[in-house]
Coordinates of C-alpha atoms in Angstrom, one line a residue:
M273 CA -29.8 -26.3 17.2
T274 CA -26.5 -25.3 15.5
D275 CA -27.4 -22.3 13.5
A276 CA -25.0 -19.3 14.1
I277 CA -26.5 -15.8 14.8
H278 CA -24.8 -13.1 12.9
L279 CA -25.2 -9.6 14.3
P280 CA -26.0 -6.7 11.8
A281 CA -22.8 -5.1 10.1
T282 CA -20.7 -8.1 10.9
A283 CA -19.6 -10.9 8.6
S284 CA -19.4 -14.6 9.3
P285 CA -15.9 -15.5 10.6
R286 CA -15.4 -17.8 7.5
H287 CA -15.9 -14.8 5.2
R288 CA -13.6 -12.5 7.1
G289 CA -9.8 -12.5 7.4
P290 CA -7.9 -11.6 10.6
A291 CA -8.5 -8.0 11.8
L292 CA -6.0 -5.4 10.8
R293 CA -4.3 -4.1 13.9
G294 CA -2.7 -0.8 14.0
L295 CA -2.7 2.8 15.3
L296 CA -5.8 5.0 14.4
V297 CA -4.4 8.1 12.8
A298 CA -7.5 9.6 11.3
E299 CA -11.2 9.1 11.4
S300 CA -13.9 11.0 9.6
D301 CA -17.5 10.3 8.5
R302 CA -16.1 9.1 5.2
D303 CA -12.7 7.5 6.0
I304 CA -10.8 5.6 8.6
S305 CA -7.0 5.6 8.4
V306 CA -4.7 3.0 10.3
R307 CA -1.0 3.0 10.5
V308 CA 0.8 -0.4 10.4
D309 CA 4.4 -1.0 10.4
D310 CA 4.8 -0.7 6.6
G311 CA 2.6 2.3 5.9
T312 CA -1.1 3.6 6.4
W313 CA -4.2 1.9 5.1
T314 CA -7.2 4.3 4.5
F315 CA -10.6 2.6 4.1
D316 CA -14.0 3.9 3.1
R317 CA -16.1 4.0 6.3
R318 CA -18.7 1.8 4.4
D319 CA -16.1 -1.0 4.0
V320 CA -15.4 -1.1 7.8
L321 CA -17.4 -3.9 9.4
R322 CA -16.2 -3.3 13.0
L323 CA -13.7 -0.9 14.6
T324 CA -12.7 -1.9 18.2
E325 CA -10.2 -0.5 20.6
D326 CA -7.2 -2.9 21.0
H327 CA -5.6 -0.9 23.7
A328 CA -5.0 2.8 24.3
G329 CA -1.7 4.3 25.1
A330 CA -0.5 7.8 26.0
G331 CA -2.2 9.9 23.2
E332 CA -2.7 7.0 20.9
R333 CA -5.6 4.7 19.9
R334 CA -4.6 1.1 18.9
V335 CA -7.5 -0.5 17.1
R336 CA -8.6 -3.7 15.3
V337 CA -10.5 -3.2 12.0
D338 CA -12.5 -5.8 10.3
I339 CA -13.0 -5.0 6.6
R340 CA -15.7 -6.1 4.1
P341 CA -14.6 -8.7 1.7
G342 CA -13.8 -7.0 -1.7
A343 CA -13.2 -3.6 -0.1
T344 CA -10.9 -1.2 -1.8
A345 CA -8.3 0.7 0.2
D346 CA -5.5 3.2 -0.3
F347 CA -2.0 2.3 1.0
T348 CA 0.5 5.0 1.7
R349 CA 4.1 4.1 2.5
R350 CA 6.6 6.4 4.0
M351 CA 10.0 6.4 2.2
R352 CA 13.2 8.4 2.5
V353 CA 13.9 10.6 -0.4
D354 CA 17.4 11.8 -1.2
L355 CA 17.7 15.0 -3.5
V356 CA 19.8 14.2 -6.5
D357 CA 20.3 15.7 -10.1
R358 CA 17.6 13.3 -11.6
P359 CA 13.9 13.0 -10.9
I360 CA 12.5 11.0 -8.0
T361 CA 12.1 7.4 -9.1
L362 CA 11.4 4.2 -7.3
A363 CA 13.4 1.1 -7.9
A364 CA 11.6 -1.7 -9.6
D365 CA 10.9 -4.8 -7.5
P366 CA 13.6 -7.3 -8.1
S367 CA 12.8 -10.2 -10.4
E368 CA 11.4 -13.4 -9.0
A369 CA 13.2 -15.4 -11.6
L370 CA 16.3 -17.1 -10.2
G371 CA 17.9 -19.3 -12.9
D372 CA 17.2 -20.3 -16.5
D373 CA 14.0 -22.1 -16.0
Q374 CA 12.4 -19.4 -13.9
L375 CA 13.6 -16.7 -16.3
A376 CA 12.2 -18.6 -19.3
K377 CA 8.7 -18.9 -17.4
A378 CA 8.7 -15.2 -16.6
T379 CA 9.6 -14.5 -20.2
R380 CA 6.7 -16.6 -21.5
A381 CA 4.3 -15.0 -19.1
W382 CA 5.5 -11.4 -20.1
A383 CA 5.3 -12.3 -23.9
A384 CA 1.8 -13.9 -23.4
K385 CA 0.6 -10.7 -21.8
L386 CA 2.0 -8.7 -24.7
R387 CA 0.6 -11.1 -27.1
I388 CA 4.1 -11.8 -28.6
A389 CA 4.1 -15.3 -30.3
E390 CA 6.9 -17.7 -29.5
R391 CA 9.0 -18.9 -32.3
G392 CA 9.6 -22.6 -32.5
G393 CA 13.1 -23.8 -31.6
V394 CA 13.9 -20.8 -29.6
T395 CA 14.6 -21.2 -26.0
G396 CA 13.1 -17.8 -25.0
A397 CA 15.1 -15.2 -23.0
T398 CA 19.0 -15.1 -23.1
F399 CA 21.4 -13.3 -21.1
T400 CA 24.4 -11.9 -23.3
F401 CA 27.5 -9.8 -22.7
H402 CA 28.2 -7.6 -25.7
D403 CA 30.5 -4.6 -25.6
G404 CA 30.8 -4.6 -21.8
I405 CA 27.1 -4.2 -21.5
N406 CA 24.7 -6.8 -20.0
C407 CA 21.4 -7.1 -21.7
D408 CA 18.3 -9.4 -21.6
S409 CA 16.7 -10.2 -24.9
L410 CA 14.1 -12.3 -26.7
D411 CA 15.9 -14.2 -29.5

């Protein structure tokens, strides 16, 4: 017989990704927070299928967390903030477009999302230098 036995509150390995490994920083009846290299994940306890000790150090609990597929989580990232004369802002992620073809593809996707119709005979985005200022535009 080749049937697998699945214990309650566990998912089949084919429906579950690798366990999240990190430092358990908070645990309550409602939430579980795990710090990883890039920040802290906070999960609703109902979305946690399994929480196991990875290893314990001096005053810390390293854990592995298996999460239910489709779970929603909060992710908090620590960032350095410098005080300046303008409001705190985060830099936009750099464009994935490297070159004319990728820029044109990104422009078409952006225009489709905003429901902007393409005009025939126009190549899409252009890069111009006008009065000493660089600008991107749709022709």
